[in-house]
Structures are given as C-alpha cells and as structure tokens.
Coordinates of N, CA and C in Angstrom, one line a residue:
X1 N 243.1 86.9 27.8 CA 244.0 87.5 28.8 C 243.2 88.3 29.8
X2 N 242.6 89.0 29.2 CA 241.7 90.2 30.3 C 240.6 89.2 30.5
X3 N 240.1 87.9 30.7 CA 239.3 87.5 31.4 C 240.1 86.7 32.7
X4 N 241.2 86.3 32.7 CA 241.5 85.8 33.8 C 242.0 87.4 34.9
X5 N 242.4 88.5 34.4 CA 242.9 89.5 35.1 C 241.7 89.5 35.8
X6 N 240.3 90.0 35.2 CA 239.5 90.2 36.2 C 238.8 88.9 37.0
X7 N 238.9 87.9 36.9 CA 238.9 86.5 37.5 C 240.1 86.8 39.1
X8 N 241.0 87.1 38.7 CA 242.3 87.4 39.6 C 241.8 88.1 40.5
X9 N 241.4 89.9 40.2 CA 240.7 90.9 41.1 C 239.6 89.9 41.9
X10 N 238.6 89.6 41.1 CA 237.6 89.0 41.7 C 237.6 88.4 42.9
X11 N 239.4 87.3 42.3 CA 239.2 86.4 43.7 C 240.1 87.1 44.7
X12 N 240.8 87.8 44.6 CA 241.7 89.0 45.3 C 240.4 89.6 46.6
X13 N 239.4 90.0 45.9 CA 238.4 91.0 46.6 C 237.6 90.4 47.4
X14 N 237.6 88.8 47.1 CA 236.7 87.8 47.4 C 237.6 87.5 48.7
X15 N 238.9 87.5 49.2 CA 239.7 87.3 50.1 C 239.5 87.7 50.7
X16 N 239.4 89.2 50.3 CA 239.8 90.3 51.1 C 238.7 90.6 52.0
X17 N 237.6 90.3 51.3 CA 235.7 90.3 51.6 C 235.7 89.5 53.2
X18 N 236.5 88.0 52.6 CA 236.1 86.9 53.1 C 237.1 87.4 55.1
X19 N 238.2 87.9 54.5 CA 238.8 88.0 56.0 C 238.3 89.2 56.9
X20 N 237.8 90.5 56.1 CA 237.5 91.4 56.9 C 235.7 90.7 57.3
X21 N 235.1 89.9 56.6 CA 233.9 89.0 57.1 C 234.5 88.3 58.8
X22 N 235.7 87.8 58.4 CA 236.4 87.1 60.2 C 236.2 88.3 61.0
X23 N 237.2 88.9 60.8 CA 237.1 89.7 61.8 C 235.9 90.6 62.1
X24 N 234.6 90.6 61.2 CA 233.5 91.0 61.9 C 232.8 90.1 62.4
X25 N 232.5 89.0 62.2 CA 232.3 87.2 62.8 C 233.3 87.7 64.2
X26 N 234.3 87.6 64.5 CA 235.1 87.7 66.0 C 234.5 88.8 66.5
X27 N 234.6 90.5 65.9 CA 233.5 91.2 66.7 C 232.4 91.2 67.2
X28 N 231.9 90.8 66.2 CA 229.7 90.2 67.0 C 230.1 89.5 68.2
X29 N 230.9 88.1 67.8 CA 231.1 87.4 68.7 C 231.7 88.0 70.0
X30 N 232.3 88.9 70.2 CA 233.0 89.5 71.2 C 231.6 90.5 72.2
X31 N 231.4 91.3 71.0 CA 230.1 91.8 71.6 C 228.9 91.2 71.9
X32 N 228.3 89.8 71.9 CA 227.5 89.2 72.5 C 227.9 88.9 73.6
X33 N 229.0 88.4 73.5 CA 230.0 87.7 74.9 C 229.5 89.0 76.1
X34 N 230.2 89.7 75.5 CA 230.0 91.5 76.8 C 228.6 91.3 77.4
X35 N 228.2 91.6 76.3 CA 226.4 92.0 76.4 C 225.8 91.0 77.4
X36 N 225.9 89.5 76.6 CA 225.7 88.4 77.7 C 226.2 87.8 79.0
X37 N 227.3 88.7 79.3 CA 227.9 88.8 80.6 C 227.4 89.7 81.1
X38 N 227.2 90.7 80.7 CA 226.6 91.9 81.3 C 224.8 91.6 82.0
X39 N 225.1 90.8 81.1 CA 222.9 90.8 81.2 C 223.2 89.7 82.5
X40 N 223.6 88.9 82.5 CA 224.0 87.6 83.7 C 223.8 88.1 84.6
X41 N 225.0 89.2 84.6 CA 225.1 89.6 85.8 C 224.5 90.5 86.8
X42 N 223.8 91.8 85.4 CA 222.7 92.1 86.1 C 221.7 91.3 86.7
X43 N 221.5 89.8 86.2 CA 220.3 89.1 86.3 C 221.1 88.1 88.1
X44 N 222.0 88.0 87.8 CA 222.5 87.8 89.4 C 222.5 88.7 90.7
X45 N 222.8 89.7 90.0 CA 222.8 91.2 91.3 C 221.4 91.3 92.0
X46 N 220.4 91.2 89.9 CA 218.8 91.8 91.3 C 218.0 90.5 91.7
X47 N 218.7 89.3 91.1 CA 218.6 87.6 92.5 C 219.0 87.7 93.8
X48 N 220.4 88.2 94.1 CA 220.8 88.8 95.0 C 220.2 89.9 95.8
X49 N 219.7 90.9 95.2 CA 219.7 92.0 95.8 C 217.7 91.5 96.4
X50 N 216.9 90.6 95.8 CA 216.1 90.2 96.4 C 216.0 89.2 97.2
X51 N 217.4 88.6 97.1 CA 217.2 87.3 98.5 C 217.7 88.3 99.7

C-alpha cells in the first residue's frame, strides 16, 4: 500500500516539475526572442546610422 502512495506523490511532483519546466521553456524562449530583437535592431540602427 505505502509503496504505490509514494509512487503516486512521485508522479504527482513529476507533473508538477514537468509543467512548471513549460513554462520556464516559454520564458527562455520569450526572453531570447526580446534579446534577439533587441540585438537586430541595434545591429540595424548602427548599419543605418553608418550608411
């Protein structure tokens, strides 16, 4: 009996692991996105700002 309860938690925490893992997987992702728009665009302004 008490080996499947903690089998249960386990995969309970394993869920719970796995979705708060998504949502930091979509943050990174979000903050590259910024960063790499950001860096573009710097890298467009001082192309511009030299032609």
């Amino acid at each position: 009996m008490n080996r499947t309860k903690i089998e249960d938690v386990k995969h309970n925490e394993g869920e719970l692991w796995l979705g708060r893992e998504m949502d930091d997987q979509r943050l990174r992702w979000r903050v590259v996105l910024v960063s790499w728009v950001l860096c573009v665009g710097d890298y467009l302004h001082e192309k511009a700002r030299l032609m």
